[in-house]
Coordinates of C-alpha atoms in Angstrom, one line a residue:
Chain Q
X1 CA 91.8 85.6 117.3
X2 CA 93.7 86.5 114.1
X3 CA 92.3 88.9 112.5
X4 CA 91.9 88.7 108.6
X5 CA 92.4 91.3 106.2
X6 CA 91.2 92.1 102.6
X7 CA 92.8 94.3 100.6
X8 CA 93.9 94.2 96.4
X9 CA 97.5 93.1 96.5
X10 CA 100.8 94.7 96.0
X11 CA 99.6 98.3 96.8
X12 CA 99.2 100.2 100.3
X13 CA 95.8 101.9 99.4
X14 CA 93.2 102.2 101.6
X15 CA 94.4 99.3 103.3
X16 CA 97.3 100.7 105.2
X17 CA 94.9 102.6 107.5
X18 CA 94.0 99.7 108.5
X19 CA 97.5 98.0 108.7
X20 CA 98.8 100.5 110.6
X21 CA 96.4 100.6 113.1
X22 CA 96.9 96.8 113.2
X23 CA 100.7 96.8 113.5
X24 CA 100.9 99.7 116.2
X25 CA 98.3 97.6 118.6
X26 CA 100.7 94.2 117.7
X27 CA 97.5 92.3 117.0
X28 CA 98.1 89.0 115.2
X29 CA 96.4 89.3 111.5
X30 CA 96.6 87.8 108.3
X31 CA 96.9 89.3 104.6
X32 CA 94.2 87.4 102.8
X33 CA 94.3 89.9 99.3
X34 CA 98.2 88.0 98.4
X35 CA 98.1 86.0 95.0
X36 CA 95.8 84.9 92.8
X37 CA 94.0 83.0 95.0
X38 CA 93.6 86.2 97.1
X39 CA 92.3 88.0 94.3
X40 CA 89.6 85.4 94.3
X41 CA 88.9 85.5 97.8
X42 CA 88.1 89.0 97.5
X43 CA 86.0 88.7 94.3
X44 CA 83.8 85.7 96.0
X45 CA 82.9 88.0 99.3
X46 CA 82.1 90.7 96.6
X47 CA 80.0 88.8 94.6
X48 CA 76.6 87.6 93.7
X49 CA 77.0 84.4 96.1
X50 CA 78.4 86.4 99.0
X51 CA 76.6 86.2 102.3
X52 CA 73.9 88.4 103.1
X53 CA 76.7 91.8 104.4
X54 CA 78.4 91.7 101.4
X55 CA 81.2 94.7 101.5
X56 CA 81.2 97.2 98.3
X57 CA 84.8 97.2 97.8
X58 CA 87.9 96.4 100.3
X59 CA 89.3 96.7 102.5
X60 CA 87.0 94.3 104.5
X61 CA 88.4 92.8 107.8
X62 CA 86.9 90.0 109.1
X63 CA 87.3 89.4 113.3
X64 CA 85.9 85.6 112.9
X65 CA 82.5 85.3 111.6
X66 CA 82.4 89.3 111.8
X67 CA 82.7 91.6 108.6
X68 CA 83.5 94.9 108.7
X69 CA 84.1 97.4 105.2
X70 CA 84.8 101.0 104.5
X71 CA 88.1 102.3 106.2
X72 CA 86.6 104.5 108.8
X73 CA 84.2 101.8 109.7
X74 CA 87.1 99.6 110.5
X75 CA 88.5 101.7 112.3
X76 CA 85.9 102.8 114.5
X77 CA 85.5 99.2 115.4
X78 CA 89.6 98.5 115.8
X79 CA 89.8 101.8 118.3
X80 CA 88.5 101.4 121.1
X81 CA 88.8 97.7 121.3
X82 CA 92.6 98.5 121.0
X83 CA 92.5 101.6 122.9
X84 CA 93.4 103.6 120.2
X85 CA 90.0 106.1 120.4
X86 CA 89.2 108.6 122.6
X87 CA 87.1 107.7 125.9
X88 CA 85.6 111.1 126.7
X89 CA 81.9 110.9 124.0
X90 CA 82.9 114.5 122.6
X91 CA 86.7 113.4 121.6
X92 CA 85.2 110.3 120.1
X93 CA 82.5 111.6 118.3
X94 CA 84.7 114.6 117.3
X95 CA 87.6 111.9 116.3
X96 CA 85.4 109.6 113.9
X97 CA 84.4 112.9 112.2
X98 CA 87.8 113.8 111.6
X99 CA 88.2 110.1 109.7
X100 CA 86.1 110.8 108.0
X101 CA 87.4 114.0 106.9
X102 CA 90.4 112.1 106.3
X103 CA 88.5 109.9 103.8
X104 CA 87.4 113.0 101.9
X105 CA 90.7 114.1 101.8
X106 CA 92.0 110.5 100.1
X107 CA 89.5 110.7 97.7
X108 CA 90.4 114.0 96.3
X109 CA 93.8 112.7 95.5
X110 CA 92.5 110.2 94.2
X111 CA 90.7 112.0 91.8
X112 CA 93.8 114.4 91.4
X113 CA 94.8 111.5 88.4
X114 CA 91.2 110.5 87.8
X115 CA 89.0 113.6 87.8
X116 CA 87.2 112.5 84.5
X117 CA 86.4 108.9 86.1
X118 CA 88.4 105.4 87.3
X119 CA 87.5 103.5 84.0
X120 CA 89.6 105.5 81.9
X121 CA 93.4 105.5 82.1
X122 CA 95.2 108.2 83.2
X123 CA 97.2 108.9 79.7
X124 CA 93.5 109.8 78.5
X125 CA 92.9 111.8 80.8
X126 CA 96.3 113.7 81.6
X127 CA 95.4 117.4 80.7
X128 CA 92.3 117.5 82.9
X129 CA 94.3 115.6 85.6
X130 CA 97.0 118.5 85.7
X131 CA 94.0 120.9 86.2
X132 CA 92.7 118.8 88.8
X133 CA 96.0 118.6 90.9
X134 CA 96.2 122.3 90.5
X135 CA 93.4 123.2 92.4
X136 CA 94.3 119.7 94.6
X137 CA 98.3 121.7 95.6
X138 CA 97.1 125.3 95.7
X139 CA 93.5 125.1 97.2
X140 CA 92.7 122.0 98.8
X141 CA 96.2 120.6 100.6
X142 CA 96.1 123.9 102.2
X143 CA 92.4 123.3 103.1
X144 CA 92.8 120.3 105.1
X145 CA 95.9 120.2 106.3
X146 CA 95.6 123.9 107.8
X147 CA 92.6 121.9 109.2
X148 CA 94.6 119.4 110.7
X149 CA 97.0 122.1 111.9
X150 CA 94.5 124.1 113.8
X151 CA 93.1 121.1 115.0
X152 CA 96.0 120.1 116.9
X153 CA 97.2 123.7 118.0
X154 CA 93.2 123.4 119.8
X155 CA 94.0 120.0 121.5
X156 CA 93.3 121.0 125.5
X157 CA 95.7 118.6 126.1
X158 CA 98.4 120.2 123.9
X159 CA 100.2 117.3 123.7
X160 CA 100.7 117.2 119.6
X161 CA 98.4 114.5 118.9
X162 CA 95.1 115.4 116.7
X163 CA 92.5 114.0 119.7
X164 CA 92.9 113.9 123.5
X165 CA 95.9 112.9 125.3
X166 CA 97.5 109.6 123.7
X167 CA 97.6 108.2 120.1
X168 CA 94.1 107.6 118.1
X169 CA 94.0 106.1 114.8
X170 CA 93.4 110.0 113.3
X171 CA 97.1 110.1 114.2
X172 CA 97.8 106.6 112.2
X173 CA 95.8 107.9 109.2
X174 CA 97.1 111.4 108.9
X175 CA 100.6 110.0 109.3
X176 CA 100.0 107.7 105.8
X177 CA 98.3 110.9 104.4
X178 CA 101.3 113.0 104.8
X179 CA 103.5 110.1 103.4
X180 CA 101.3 109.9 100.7
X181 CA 101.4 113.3 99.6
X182 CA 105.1 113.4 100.1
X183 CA 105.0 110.5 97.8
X184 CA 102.9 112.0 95.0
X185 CA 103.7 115.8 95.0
X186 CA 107.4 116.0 96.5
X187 CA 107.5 119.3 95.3
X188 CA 104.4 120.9 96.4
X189 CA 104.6 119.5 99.9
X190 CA 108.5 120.2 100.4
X191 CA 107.7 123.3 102.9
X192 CA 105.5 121.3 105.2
X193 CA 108.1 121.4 107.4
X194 CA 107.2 125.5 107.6
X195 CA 103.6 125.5 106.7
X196 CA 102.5 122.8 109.0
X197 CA 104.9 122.4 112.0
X198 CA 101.9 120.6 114.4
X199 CA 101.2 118.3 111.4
X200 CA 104.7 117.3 110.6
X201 CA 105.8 116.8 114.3
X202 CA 102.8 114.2 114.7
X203 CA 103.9 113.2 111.5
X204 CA 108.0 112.6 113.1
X205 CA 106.4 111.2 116.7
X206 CA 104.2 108.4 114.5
X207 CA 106.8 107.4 112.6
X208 CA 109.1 106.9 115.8
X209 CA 106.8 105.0 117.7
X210 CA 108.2 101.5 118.2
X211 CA 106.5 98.9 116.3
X212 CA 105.5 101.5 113.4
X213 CA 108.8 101.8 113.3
X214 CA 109.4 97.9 113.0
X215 CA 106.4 97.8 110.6
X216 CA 108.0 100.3 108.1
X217 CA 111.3 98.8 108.0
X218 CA 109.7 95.7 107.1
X219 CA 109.1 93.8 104.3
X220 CA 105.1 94.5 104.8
X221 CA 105.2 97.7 104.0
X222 CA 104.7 98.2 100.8
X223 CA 105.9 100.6 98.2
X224 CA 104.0 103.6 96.8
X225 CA 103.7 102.9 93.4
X226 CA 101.3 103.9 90.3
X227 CA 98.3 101.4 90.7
X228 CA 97.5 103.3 94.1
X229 CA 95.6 106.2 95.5
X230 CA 98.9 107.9 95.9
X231 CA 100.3 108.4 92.1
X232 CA 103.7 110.0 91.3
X233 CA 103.3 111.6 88.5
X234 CA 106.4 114.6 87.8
X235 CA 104.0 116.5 85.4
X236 CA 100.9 117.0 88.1
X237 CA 104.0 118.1 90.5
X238 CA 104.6 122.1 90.7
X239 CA 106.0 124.1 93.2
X240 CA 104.3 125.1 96.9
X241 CA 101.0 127.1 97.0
Chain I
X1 CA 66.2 119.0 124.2
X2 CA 66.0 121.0 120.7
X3 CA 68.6 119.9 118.3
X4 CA 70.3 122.9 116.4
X5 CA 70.9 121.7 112.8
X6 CA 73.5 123.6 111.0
X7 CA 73.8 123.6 107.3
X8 CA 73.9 126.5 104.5
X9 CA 70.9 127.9 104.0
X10 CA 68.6 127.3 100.7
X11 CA 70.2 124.4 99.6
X12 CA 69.0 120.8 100.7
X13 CA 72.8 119.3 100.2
X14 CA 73.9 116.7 102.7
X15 CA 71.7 119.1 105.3
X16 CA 69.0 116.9 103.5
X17 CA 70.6 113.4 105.0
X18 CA 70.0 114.7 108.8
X19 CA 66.3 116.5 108.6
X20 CA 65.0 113.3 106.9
X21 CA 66.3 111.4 110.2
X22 CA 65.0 114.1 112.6
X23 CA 61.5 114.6 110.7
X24 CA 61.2 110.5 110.7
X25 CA 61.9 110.5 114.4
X26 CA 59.5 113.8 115.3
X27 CA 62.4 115.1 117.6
X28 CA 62.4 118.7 118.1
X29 CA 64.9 120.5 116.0
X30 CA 66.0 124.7 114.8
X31 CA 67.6 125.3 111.6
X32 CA 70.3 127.4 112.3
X33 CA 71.7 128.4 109.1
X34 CA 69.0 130.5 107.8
X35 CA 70.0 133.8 106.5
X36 CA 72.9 136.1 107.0
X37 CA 72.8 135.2 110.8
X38 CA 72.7 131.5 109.9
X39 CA 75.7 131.8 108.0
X40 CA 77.8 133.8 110.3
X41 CA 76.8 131.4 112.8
X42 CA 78.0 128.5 110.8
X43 CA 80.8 130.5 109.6
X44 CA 81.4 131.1 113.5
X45 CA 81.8 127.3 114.6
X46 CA 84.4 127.0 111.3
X47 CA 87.0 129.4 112.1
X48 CA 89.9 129.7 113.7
X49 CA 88.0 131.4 116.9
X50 CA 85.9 128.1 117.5
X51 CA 86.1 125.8 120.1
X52 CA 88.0 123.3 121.0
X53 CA 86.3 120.5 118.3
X54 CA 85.5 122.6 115.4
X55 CA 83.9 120.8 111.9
X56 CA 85.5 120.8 109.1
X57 CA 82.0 121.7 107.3
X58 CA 78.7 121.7 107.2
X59 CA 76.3 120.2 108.4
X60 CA 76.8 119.5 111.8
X61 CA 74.4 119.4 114.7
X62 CA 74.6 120.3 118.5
X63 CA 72.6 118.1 120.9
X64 CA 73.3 120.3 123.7
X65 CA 76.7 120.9 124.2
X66 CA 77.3 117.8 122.4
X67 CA 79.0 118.9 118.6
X68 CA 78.6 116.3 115.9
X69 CA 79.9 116.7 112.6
X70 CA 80.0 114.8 109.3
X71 CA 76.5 113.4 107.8
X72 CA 77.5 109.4 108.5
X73 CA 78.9 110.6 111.8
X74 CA 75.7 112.7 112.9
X75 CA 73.5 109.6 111.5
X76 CA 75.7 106.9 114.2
X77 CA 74.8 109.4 116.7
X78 CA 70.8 109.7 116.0
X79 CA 70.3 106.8 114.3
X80 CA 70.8 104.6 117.9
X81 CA 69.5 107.1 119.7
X82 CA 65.9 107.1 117.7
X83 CA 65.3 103.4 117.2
X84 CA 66.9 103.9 113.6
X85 CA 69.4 101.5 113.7
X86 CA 69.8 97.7 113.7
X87 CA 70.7 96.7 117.6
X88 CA 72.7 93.3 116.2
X89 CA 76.0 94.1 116.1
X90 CA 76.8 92.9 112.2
X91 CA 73.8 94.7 111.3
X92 CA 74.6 98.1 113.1
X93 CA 78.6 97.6 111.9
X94 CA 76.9 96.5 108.0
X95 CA 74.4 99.4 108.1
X96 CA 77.5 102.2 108.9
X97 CA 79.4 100.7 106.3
X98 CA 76.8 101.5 103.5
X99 CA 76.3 105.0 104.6
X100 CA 79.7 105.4 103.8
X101 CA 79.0 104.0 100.6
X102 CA 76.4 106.3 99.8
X103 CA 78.4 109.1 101.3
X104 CA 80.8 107.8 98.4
X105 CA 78.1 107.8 95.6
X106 CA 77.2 111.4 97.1
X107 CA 80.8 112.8 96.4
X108 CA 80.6 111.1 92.7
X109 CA 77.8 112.8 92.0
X110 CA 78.9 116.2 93.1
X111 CA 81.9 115.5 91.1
X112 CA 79.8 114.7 87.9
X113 CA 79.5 118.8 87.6
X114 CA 83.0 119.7 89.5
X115 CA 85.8 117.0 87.7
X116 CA 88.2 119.7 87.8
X117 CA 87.6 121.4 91.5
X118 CA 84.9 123.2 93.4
X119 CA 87.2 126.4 93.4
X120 CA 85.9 126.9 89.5
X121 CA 82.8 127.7 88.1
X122 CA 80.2 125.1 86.4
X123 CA 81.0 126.8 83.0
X124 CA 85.0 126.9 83.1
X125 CA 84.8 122.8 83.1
X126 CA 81.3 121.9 81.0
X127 CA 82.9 119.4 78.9
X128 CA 85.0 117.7 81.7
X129 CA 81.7 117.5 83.4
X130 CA 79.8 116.1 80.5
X131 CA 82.8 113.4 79.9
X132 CA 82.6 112.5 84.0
X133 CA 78.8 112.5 84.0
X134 CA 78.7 110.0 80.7
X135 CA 81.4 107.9 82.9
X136 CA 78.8 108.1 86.2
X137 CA 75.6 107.6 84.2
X138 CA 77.2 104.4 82.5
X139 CA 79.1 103.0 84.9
X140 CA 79.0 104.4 88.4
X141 CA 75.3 105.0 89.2
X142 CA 74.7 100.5 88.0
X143 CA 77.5 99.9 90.4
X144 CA 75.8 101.4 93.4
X145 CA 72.5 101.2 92.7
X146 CA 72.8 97.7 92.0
X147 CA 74.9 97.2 95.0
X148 CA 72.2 98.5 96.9
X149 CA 69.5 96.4 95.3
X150 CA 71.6 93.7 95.7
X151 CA 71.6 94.3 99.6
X152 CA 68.2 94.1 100.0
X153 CA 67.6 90.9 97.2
X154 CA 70.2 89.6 100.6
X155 CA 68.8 90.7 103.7
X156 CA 67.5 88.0 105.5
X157 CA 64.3 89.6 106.5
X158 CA 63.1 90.2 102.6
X159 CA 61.3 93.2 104.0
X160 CA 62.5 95.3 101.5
X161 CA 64.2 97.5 104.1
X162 CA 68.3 97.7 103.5
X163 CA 69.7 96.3 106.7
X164 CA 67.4 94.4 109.2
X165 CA 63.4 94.2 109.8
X166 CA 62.7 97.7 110.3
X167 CA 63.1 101.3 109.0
X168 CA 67.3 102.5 109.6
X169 CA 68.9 105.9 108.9
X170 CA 70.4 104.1 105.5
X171 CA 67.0 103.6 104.0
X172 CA 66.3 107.4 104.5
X173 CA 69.6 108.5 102.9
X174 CA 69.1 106.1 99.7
X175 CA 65.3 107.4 99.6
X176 CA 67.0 110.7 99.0
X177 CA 69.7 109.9 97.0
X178 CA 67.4 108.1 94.5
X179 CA 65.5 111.6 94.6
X180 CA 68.3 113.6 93.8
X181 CA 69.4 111.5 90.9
X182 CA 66.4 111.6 89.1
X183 CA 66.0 115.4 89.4
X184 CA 69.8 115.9 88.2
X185 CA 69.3 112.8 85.6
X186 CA 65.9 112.7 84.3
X187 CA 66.4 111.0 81.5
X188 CA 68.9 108.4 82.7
X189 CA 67.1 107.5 85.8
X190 CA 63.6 107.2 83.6
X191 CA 64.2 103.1 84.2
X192 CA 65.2 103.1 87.2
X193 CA 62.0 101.2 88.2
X194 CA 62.8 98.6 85.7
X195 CA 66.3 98.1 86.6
X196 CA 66.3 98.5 90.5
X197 CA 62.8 97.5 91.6
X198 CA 63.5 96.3 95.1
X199 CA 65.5 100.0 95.5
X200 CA 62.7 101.9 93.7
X201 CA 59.9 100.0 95.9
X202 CA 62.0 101.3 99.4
X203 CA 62.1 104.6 97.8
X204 CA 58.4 104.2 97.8
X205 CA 57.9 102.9 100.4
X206 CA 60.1 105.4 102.7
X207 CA 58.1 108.4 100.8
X208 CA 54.4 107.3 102.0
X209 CA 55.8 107.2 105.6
X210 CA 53.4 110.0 107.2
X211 CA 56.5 111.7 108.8
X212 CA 58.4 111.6 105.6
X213 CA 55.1 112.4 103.4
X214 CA 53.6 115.2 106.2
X215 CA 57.7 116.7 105.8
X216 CA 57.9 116.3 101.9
X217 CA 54.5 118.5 101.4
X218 CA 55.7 120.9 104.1
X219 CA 57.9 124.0 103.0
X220 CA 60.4 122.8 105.2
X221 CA 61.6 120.4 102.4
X222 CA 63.7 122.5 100.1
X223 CA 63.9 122.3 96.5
X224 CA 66.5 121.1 94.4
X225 CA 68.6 123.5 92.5
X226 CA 72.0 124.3 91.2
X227 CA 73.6 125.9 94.1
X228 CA 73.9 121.9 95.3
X229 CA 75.1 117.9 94.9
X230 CA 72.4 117.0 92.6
X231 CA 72.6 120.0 89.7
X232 CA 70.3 119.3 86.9
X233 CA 71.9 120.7 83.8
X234 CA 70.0 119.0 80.9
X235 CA 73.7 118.8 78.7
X236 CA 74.5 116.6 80.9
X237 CA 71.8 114.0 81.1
X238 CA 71.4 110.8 78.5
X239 CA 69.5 107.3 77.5
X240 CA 69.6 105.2 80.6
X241 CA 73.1 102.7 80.1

C-alpha cells in the first residue's frame, strides 16, 4: 500500500518528520500537498465537508481509508510497524515522550519569529521576535538539547542513539531539529560540535545512513526557506550562549 | 497498585489533565509533589542523577516502576488502560491526535502571558502579552474551539461525546480547558455557550459526572491562579470576537 502524505507545499515543516521516517524505512508514498490541486486536497479533508476524523492542520497521512494527524501521532503509528520504535514498554513509552518533547521544542522556534501570533507578519513584529530568540539561543537551545545530550550519555546501551539499541524515529526527528537550527541561527549553534558532542555524533551517524543519505541528495528534499518553521533571519542570529 | 502523580505543587497546570483521568477512573493515586519534599522529589527524577529515562518535566507519573511522562503521553497510557479510550483503531489513532491539539491550544494559551519567554517576568512583557492575547482571543481560541465543536457536530454517534459513544480522556481535557479559559478570559468566553453549544453542553455534561462533581467540590481540586497556564490578568481580557 502507498502511503499518502499531506503536507502544504514547497516547505519541509512539520512534514519532514514524517518524510524522513518514510524514506529511511523505503516505504513507497506519495506527496499529495504538490500544486494547486494539492492545496485543495488539503483544504477539502480540512473542511466543513470532511469525513467525520477530520485533521486540524497537516501533516495528515493516510495508510488507505486510514487517517492519521499531528506529527507525533504519525509517528507513533509509522514506528513500530517499520521497526523504527522501541520494543521493550519503558523505551517506548519513554521514546513517544521524548517526541513529544521534540514537538515543544519546534514550536518554540516557531514562535522565535512569531511570538506576538501567526496572523501577523514578521516585519510587524521584528523587535519582539529578537527578544524572543534571545531567550530561544541563550536559555532554551541549551535546555533541550542538554536534554537530549544527557539523554543519550544515559542510554544503557551506550550506543549513541537517543532510545535502546538501533535507530527510532527520536533519532530521525532530532536529526531535522539540529538541521533546523543550523539553518536558522548558524551563529548561535556553531559550537555544537563542543557543547553537544552525543547530539552531533547522532546527528553525523543519521545523516550517513544509506537511504537518508539518498533522500537528502535528492530532489525531495526540500530547501529551508522563510515560509517554514525554521526561518533565517541574520538579525535574530547572535553569537553562542 | 497506587499511582504516584508528580507535578509542582499548588498549581493545577497540565497536573490538572492527569488527576481528572485518575479521579474519573477511581484508581488509587499519591500526589507526590506536595511541599518542599515534593519538589526535591520531582527535582530528583529531573537531574542529571536520575535514572536511566528521566522527563523532561512535569507531570509525569510512575505506575510501578513504569515512568511515564508528557500529559498526551500519560493519557495513551491510562486512557486504554481505564476504559477511556475508543477500542476502534481510527477512533483511538483520531482521539490521540486531538489531545495533541489541545496540548497545542494549551501552549498558546500559556503563551498569551509569556510571548517573549518564560525566563522573564509577567510585568517585563505586559504589552507583548496584551498584543498576543488580542491575537488568541480573536483568532486562535474560534479556531480550536470551533474545531472541536466541529468534531462532535461529526461524530457519528451524536452523543455529544468528542470521539466515539462513550466518555474518553479527550473529553476530560477539553472539560478543563474550557474551564481554564473562562477563568483567564471572563469576558471573552462570556458566549461561549452561544457560539460553541455542542462544546459547552460536554463541558456540562463531563462536570455533573459524580466522579468529576464529588472531585470538583473536594479540596483536592486546586484553584486557578497566576503561578499557572490559565493567568487571569483582567488587562488582558476583551468583548468576545
Amino acid at each position: 500500500m502507498t502511503y499518502e502524505l499531506y503536507y502544504w507545499d514547497d516547505i519541509p515543516g512539520r512534514g519532514e518528520f514524517v518524510r524522513l521516517v518514510l524514506e529511511e524505512t523505503g516505504a513507497p508514498y506519495r506527496e499529495m500537498g504538490k500544486g494547486k490541486a494539492g492545496t485543495k486536497a488539503i483544504m477539502d479533508y480540512l473542511g466543513d465537508n470532511s469525513g467525520p476524523y477530520p485533521p486540524f492542520a497537516p501533516p495528515f497521512l493516510k495508510d488507505g481509508e486510514l487517517i492519521v494527524s499531528h506529527v507525533a501521532n504519525i509517528l507513533d503509528y509509522l514506528g513500530p510497524k517499520h521497526g523504527l520504535a522501541p520494543t521493550d514498554e519503558q523505551e517506548r513509552i519513554f521514546a513517544k515522550g521524548l517526541q513529544l518533547t521534540l514537538a515543544d521544542f519546534v514550536a518554540e522556534a516557531h514562535d522565535t519569529h512569531h511570538p506576538l501570533g501567526i496572523d501577523d507578519y514578521y516585519e510587524d513584529q521584528k523587535a519582539e521576535a529578537k527578544k524572543r530568540s534571545e531567550a530561544f539561543i541563550e536559555s532554551r537551545i541549551p535546555k533541550f538539547l542538554g536534554y537530549f545530550e544527557k539523554v543519550i550519555v544515559k542510554n544503557p546501551t551506550e550506543n549513541g542513539f537517543v532510545v535502546g539499541d538501533s535507530l527510532t524515529t527520536i533519532d530521525l526527528s532530532l536529526f531535522h531539529v539540529v538541521d533546523g537550527l543550523r539553518y536558522a541561527f548558524p551563529r548561535a549553534t556553531s559550537d555544537l560540535d563542543k557543547r553537544y558532542p552525543k547530539v552531533m555524533a547522532l546527528h553525523k551517524k543519521v545523516g550517513a545512513r544509506p537511504n537518508i543519505a539518498t533522500y537528502l541528495a535528492s530532489d525531495r528534499r526540500l530547501d529551508f526557506n522563510e515560509s517554514d518553521v525554521f526561518r533565517h533571519y541574520s538579525e535574530l542570529d547572535q553569537d553562542p550562549a
